[in-house]
PDB file of C-alpha atoms in Angstrom:
ATOM      1  CA  MET B   1       2.344  -1.345  98.980  1.00  0.00           C
ATOM      2  CA  ASN B   2       2.534  -2.333  94.947  1.00  0.00           C
ATOM      3  CA  ILE B   3       2.003   0.747  93.092  1.00  0.00           C
ATOM      4  CA  LEU B   4       1.890   1.229  89.078  1.00  0.00           C
ATOM      5  CA  VAL B   5       3.061   4.344  88.160  1.00  0.00           C
ATOM      6  CA  VAL B   6       1.447   5.400  84.384  1.00  0.00           C
ATOM      7  CA  GLU B   7       3.575   9.185  83.328  1.00  0.00           C
ATOM      8  CA  ASP B   8       4.770   9.423  79.876  1.00  0.00           C
ATOM      9  CA  GLN B   9       7.199  12.023  80.896  1.00  0.00           C
ATOM     10  CA  GLU B  10      10.495   9.449  81.528  1.00  0.00           C
ATOM     11  CA  THR B  11      11.703  12.230  83.769  1.00  0.00           C
ATOM     12  CA  SER B  12       8.176  12.837  86.390  1.00  0.00           C
ATOM     13  CA  ARG B  13       8.169   9.162  85.740  1.00  0.00           C
ATOM     14  CA  TYR B  14      10.929   8.385  87.346  1.00  0.00           C
ATOM     15  CA  ILE B  15      10.902  11.170  90.505  1.00  0.00           C
ATOM     16  CA  ILE B  16       7.433   9.704  91.695  1.00  0.00           C
ATOM     17  CA  SER B  17       8.899   5.798  91.297  1.00  0.00           C
ATOM     18  CA  SER B  18      12.342   6.643  93.009  1.00  0.00           C
ATOM     19  CA  HIS B  19      10.050   8.753  95.723  1.00  0.00           C
ATOM     20  CA  LEU B  20       7.478   6.335  96.444  1.00  0.00           C
ATOM     21  CA  ARG B  21      11.262   3.430  96.560  1.00  0.00           C
ATOM     22  CA  ASN B  22      12.280   5.570  98.899  1.00  0.00           C
ATOM     23  CA  TRP B  23       8.723   5.497 101.849  1.00  0.00           C
ATOM     24  CA  GLY B  24       9.415   1.445 100.783  1.00  0.00           C
ATOM     25  CA  HIS B  25       7.078   0.583  98.080  1.00  0.00           C
ATOM     26  CA  THR B  26       7.443  -2.198  95.208  1.00  0.00           C
ATOM     27  CA  VAL B  27       6.747  -0.258  91.921  1.00  0.00           C
ATOM     28  CA  VAL B  28       6.479  -0.941  88.600  1.00  0.00           C
ATOM     29  CA  ASP B  29       6.092   1.900  86.364  1.00  0.00           C
ATOM     30  CA  PHE B  30       5.225   2.621  82.091  1.00  0.00           C
ATOM     31  CA  GLY B  31       5.330   5.240  80.025  1.00  0.00           C
ATOM     32  CA  ASN B  32       1.655   5.358  78.671  1.00  0.00           C
ATOM     33  CA  GLY B  33      -1.294   3.403  79.215  1.00  0.00           C
ATOM     34  CA  LYS B  34      -1.812   0.497  76.299  1.00  0.00           C
ATOM     35  CA  ALA B  35       1.265  -0.718  78.103  1.00  0.00           C
ATOM     36  CA  ALA B  36       0.143  -0.444  82.148  1.00  0.00           C
ATOM     37  CA  LEU B  37      -3.112  -2.097  80.828  1.00  0.00           C
ATOM     38  CA  SER B  38      -1.264  -5.416  79.260  1.00  0.00           C
ATOM     39  CA  HIS B  39       0.549  -5.291  82.941  1.00  0.00           C
ATOM     40  CA  PHE B  40      -2.298  -4.469  84.898  1.00  0.00           C
ATOM     41  CA  CYS B  41      -4.651  -6.883  82.942  1.00  0.00           C
ATOM     42  CA  SER B  42      -0.995 -10.565  83.071  1.00  0.00           C
ATOM     43  CA  ASN B  43      -0.862  -9.277  86.854  1.00  0.00           C
ATOM     44  CA  PRO B  44      -3.815  -8.537  89.019  1.00  0.00           C
ATOM     45  CA  ASN B  45      -3.204  -9.502  92.469  1.00  0.00           C
ATOM     46  CA  SER B  46       0.073  -7.737  92.236  1.00  0.00           C
ATOM     47  CA  ILE B  47      -1.384  -3.832  92.424  1.00  0.00           C
ATOM     48  CA  ASP B  48      -2.166  -2.453  94.937  1.00  0.00           C
ATOM     49  CA  MET B  49      -3.150   1.194  93.800  1.00  0.00           C
ATOM     50  CA  LEU B  50      -2.761   2.726  90.769  1.00  0.00           C
ATOM     51  CA  ILE B  51      -0.450   6.617  90.168  1.00  0.00           C
ATOM     52  CA  THR B  52      -1.729   7.331  86.647  1.00  0.00           C
ATOM     53  CA  ASP B  53      -0.721  10.438  83.943  1.00  0.00           C
ATOM     54  CA  TRP B  54      -3.679  11.743  82.201  1.00  0.00           C
ATOM     55  CA  ASN B  55      -2.922  12.705  78.757  1.00  0.00           C
ATOM     56  CA  MET B  56      -0.397   9.764  77.699  1.00  0.00           C
ATOM     57  CA  PRO B  57       0.695   8.737  74.070  1.00  0.00           C
ATOM     58  CA  GLU B  58      -1.388   5.199  72.626  1.00  0.00           C
ATOM     59  CA  MET B  59      -4.023   5.572  75.954  1.00  0.00           C
ATOM     60  CA  ASN B  60      -4.014   8.227  77.854  1.00  0.00           C
ATOM     61  CA  GLY B  61      -4.870   7.707  81.884  1.00  0.00           C
ATOM     62  CA  LEU B  62      -8.420   8.567  81.844  1.00  0.00           C
ATOM     63  CA  GLU B  63      -9.285   6.027  79.530  1.00  0.00           C
ATOM     64  CA  LEU B  64      -6.880   3.398  81.607  1.00  0.00           C
ATOM     65  CA  VAL B  65      -8.804   5.119  84.270  1.00  0.00           C
ATOM     66  CA  LYS B  66     -11.749   3.457  82.817  1.00  0.00           C
ATOM     67  CA  LYS B  67     -10.794  -0.221  81.749  1.00  0.00           C
ATOM     68  CA  VAL B  68      -9.760  -1.351  85.286  1.00  0.00           C
ATOM     69  CA  ARG B  69     -13.582   0.237  87.186  1.00  0.00           C
ATOM     70  CA  ALA B  70     -14.632  -1.502  84.174  1.00  0.00           C
ATOM     71  CA  ASP B  71     -13.267  -4.982  85.848  1.00  0.00           C
ATOM     72  CA  ALA B  72     -16.059  -5.501  89.035  1.00  0.00           C
ATOM     73  CA  ARG B  73     -13.067  -7.050  91.164  1.00  0.00           C
ATOM     74  CA  PHE B  74     -10.642  -3.786  91.012  1.00  0.00           C
ATOM     75  CA  ALA B  75     -14.082  -1.590  92.081  1.00  0.00           C
ATOM     76  CA  ASP B  76     -11.516  -0.502  95.148  1.00  0.00           C
ATOM     77  CA  LEU B  77      -8.103  -0.334  94.139  1.00  0.00           C
ATOM     78  CA  PRO B  78      -7.234   3.288  95.237  1.00  0.00           C
ATOM     79  CA  ILE B  79      -6.355   5.704  92.011  1.00  0.00           C
ATOM     80  CA  ILE B  80      -4.157   8.876  91.911  1.00  0.00           C
ATOM     81  CA  MET B  81      -4.226  10.830  89.341  1.00  0.00           C
ATOM     82  CA  VAL B  82      -1.454  13.586  88.578  1.00  0.00           C
ATOM     83  CA  THR B  83      -1.718  15.310  85.834  1.00  0.00           C
ATOM     84  CA  THR B  84      -1.477  19.535  84.786  1.00  0.00           C
ATOM     85  CA  GLU B  85      -5.490  19.185  83.789  1.00  0.00           C
ATOM     86  CA  GLY B  86      -6.184  21.313  86.763  1.00  0.00           C
ATOM     87  CA  GLY B  87      -9.907  22.679  85.830  1.00  0.00           C
ATOM     88  CA  LYS B  88     -12.939  21.674  87.593  1.00  0.00           C
ATOM     89  CA  ALA B  89     -14.334  20.145  84.691  1.00  0.00           C
ATOM     90  CA  GLU B  90     -11.069  17.732  84.704  1.00  0.00           C
ATOM     91  CA  VAL B  91     -11.955  17.008  88.067  1.00  0.00           C
ATOM     92  CA  ILE B  92     -14.674  16.555  88.044  1.00  0.00           C
ATOM     93  CA  THR B  93     -14.433  13.943  84.618  1.00  0.00           C
ATOM     94  CA  ALA B  94     -10.962  12.052  86.999  1.00  0.00           C
ATOM     95  CA  LEU B  95     -14.066  11.465  90.035  1.00  0.00           C
ATOM     96  CA  LYS B  96     -16.853   9.792  88.026  1.00  0.00           C
ATOM     97  CA  ALA B  97     -14.814   7.931  86.061  1.00  0.00           C
ATOM     98  CA  GLY B  98     -13.442   6.433  89.804  1.00  0.00           C
ATOM     99  CA  VAL B  99     -10.042   8.131  90.271  1.00  0.00           C
ATOM    100  CA  ASN B 100      -9.946   8.504  94.203  1.00  0.00           C
ATOM    101  CA  ASN B 101      -7.874  11.436  94.381  1.00  0.00           C
ATOM    102  CA  TYR B 102      -6.324  14.652  91.598  1.00  0.00           C
ATOM    103  CA  ILE B 103      -3.027  15.450  92.098  1.00  0.00           C
ATOM    104  CA  VAL B 104      -2.067  19.000  89.938  1.00  0.00           C
ATOM    105  CA  LYS B 105       1.434  18.873  88.378  1.00  0.00           C
ATOM    106  CA  PRO B 106       3.488  20.596  89.771  1.00  0.00           C
ATOM    107  CA  PHE B 107       3.931  19.001  93.268  1.00  0.00           C
ATOM    108  CA  ASN B 108       5.547  18.645  96.233  1.00  0.00           C
ATOM    109  CA  ALA B 109       6.275  15.626  97.070  1.00  0.00           C
TER     110      ALA B 109
END
């Protein structure tokens, strides 16, 4: 599976990407939503799943999710949000934006 990981914290991005690669996935990772969206738009058929943080510079994960979901071709793309934002209101907001699964940091791989 080809997974796009978007996480501004370098250590977290490395950990997530490393686990996914160890599990046999191909991973492309970026430190902000703007760079990830640019890659995604340039390579729309090369991404099978999106994993994104919420709070990032330039474009946050929620904005990224909304832009991806705005394209009908990606209505079924699995999207996971991995974030420190663990309140009920944040979870509901993310799910309404199109996130399929929500993981609160810190997490156990």
